[in-house]
Coordinates of C-alpha atoms in Angstrom, one line a residue:
X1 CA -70.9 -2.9 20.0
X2 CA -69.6 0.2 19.5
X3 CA -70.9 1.6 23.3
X4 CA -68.5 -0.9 24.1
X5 CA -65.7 0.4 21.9
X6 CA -64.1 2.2 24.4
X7 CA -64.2 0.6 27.7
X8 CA -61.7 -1.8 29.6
X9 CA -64.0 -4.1 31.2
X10 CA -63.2 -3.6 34.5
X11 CA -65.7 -1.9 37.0
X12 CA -65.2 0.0 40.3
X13 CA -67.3 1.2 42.9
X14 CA -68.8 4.4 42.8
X15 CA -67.2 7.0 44.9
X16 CA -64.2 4.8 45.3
X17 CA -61.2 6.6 44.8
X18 CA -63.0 10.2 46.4
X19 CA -63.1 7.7 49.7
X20 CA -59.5 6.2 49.2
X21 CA -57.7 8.7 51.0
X22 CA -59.9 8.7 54.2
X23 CA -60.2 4.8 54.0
X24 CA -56.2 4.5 54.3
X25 CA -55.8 7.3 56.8
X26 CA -58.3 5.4 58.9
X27 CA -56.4 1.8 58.3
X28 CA -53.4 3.3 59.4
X29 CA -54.8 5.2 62.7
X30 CA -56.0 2.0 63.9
X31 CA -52.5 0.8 64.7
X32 CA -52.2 -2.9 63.6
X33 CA -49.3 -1.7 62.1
X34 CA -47.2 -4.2 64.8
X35 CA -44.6 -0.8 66.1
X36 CA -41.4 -3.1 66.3
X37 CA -39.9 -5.1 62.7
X38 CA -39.4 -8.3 64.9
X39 CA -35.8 -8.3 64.0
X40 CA -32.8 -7.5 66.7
X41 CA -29.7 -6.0 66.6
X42 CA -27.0 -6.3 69.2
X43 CA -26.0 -3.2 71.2
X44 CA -23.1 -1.2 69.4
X45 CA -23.9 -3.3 66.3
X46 CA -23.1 -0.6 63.7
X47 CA -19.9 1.0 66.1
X48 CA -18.0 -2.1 64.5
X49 CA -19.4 -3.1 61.9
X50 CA -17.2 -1.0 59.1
X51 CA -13.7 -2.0 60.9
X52 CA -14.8 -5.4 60.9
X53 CA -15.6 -5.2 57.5
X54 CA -12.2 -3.3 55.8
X55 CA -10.1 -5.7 57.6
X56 CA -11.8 -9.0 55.8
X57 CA -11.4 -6.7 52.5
X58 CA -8.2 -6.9 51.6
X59 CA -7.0 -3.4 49.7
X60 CA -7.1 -3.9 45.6
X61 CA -3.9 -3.6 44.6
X62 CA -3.4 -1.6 41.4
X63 CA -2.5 -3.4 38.0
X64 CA 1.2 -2.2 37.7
X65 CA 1.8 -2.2 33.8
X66 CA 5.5 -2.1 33.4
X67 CA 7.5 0.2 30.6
X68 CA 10.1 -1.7 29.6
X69 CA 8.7 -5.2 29.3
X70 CA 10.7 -7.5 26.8
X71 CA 12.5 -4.6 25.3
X72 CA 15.7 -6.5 24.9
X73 CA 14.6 -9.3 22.8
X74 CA 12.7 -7.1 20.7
X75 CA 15.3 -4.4 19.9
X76 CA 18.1 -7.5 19.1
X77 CA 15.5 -8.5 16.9
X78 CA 14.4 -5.5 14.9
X79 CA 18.4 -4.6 14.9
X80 CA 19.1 -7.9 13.0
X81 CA 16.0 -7.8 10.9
X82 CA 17.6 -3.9 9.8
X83 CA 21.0 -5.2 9.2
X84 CA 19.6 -8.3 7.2
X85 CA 17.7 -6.2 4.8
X86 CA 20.5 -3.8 4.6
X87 CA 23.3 -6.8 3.7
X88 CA 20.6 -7.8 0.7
X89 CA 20.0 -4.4 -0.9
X90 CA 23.8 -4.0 -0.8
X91 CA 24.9 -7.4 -2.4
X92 CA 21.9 -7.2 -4.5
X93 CA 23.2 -3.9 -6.1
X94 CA 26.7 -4.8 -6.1
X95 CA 26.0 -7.9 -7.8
X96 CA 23.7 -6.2 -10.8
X97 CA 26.4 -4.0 -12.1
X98 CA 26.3 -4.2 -15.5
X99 CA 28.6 -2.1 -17.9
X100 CA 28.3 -1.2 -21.7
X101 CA 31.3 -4.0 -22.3
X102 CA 28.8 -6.9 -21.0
X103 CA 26.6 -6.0 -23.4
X104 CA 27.2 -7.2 -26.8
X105 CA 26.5 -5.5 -30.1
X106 CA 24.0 -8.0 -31.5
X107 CA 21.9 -7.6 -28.1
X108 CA 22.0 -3.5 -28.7
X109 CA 21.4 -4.1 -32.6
X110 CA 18.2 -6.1 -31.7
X111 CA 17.1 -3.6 -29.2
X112 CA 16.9 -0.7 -31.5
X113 CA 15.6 -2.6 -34.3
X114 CA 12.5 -3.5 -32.2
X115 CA 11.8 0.1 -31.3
X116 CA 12.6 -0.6 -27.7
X117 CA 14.6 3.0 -28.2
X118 CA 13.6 5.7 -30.2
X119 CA 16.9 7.3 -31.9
X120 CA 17.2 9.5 -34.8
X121 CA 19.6 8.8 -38.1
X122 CA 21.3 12.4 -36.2
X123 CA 21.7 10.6 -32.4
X124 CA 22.8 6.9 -34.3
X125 CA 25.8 9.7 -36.4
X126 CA 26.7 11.2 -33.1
X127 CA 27.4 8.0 -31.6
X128 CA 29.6 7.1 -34.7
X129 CA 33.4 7.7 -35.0
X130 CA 34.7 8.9 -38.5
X131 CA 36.2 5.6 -39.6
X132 CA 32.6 4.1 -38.6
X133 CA 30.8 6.8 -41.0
X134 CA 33.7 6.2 -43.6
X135 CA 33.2 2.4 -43.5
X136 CA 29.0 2.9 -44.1
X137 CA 30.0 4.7 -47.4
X138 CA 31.9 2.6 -49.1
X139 CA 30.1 -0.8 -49.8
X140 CA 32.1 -3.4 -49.0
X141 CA 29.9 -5.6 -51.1
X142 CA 28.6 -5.3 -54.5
X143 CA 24.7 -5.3 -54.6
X144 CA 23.2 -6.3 -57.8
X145 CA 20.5 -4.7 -59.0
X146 CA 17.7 -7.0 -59.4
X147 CA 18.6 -7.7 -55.4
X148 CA 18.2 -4.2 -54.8
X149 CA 14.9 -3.9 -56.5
X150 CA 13.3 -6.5 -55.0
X151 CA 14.4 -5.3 -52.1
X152 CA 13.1 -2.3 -52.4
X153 CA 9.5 -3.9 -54.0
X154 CA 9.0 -6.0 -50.7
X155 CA 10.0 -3.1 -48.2
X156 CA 8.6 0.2 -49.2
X157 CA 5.1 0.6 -48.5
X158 CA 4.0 2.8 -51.9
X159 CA 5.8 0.9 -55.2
X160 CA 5.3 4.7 -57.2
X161 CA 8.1 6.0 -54.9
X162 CA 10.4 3.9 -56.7
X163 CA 9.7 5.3 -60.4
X164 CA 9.9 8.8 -58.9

């Protein structure tokens, strides 16, 4: 089995392909080759052939891709599409105006107190007029002061501050 390992199985004569050459030289030098293909062509055959040929073939006509295709309907409608949009952002500004008189005091008040806007006691006394500033000094109502200290026991954080 393993003489075998490397051989096809086929088998040739010996001194086969030294002979080939002379073998097929011979075949041919004998001549039964037949000398004519047994087909015919007429007599100035190929003279006509290629004008008989280009006029059946009609020319290709190149694809003409034109420039301006549609350009009219297209521009009317990107020009309205650009004067829509601008008609919105316009009405949609003009119509969002809002001034400081819209807003009441209350909705301000609330703002603040939520820490929506970080002022300072300093920025909250600029934005005061004098009779404002004369107004917060002088109590308009009398605390007592058991409503003051439990005021002052539920809001500040360390109860020592107020025996300090």
């Amino acid at each position: 089995m393993e003489e075998n390992k490397y051989t096809t199985g086929f088998k040739i004569p010996t001194d086969y392909f030294e002979t080939f050459e002379d073998r097929l030289l011979h075949k041919i030098s004998e001549e039964t080759l037949p000398k004519e293909t047994g087909f015919g062509v007429p007599d100035g055959y190929f003279d006509y052939l290629e004008k008989a040929v280009l006029q059946n073939v009609e020319p290709a006509q190149p694809k003409v891709i034109p420039l301006y295709k549609k350009t009219g309907f297209i521009t009317t409608v990107s020009i309205a599409a650009c004067l829509a949009l601008i008609f919105t952002i316009v009405g949609i500004t003009q119509n969002n105006s809002i001034t400081l008189n819209d807003i009441n005091d209350e909705t301000i008040g609330s703002y603040i107190d939520e820490g929506n806007i970080d002022l300072s006691p300093q920025d909250i006394a600029l934005l005061l007029e004098d009779e404002d500033v004369y107004s917060l000094s002088e109590p308009s109502e009398d605390i007592s002061k058991e409503s003051l200290t439990d005021y002052l026991l539920n809001n500040i954080d360390d109860p020592n501050l107020l025996f300090e």
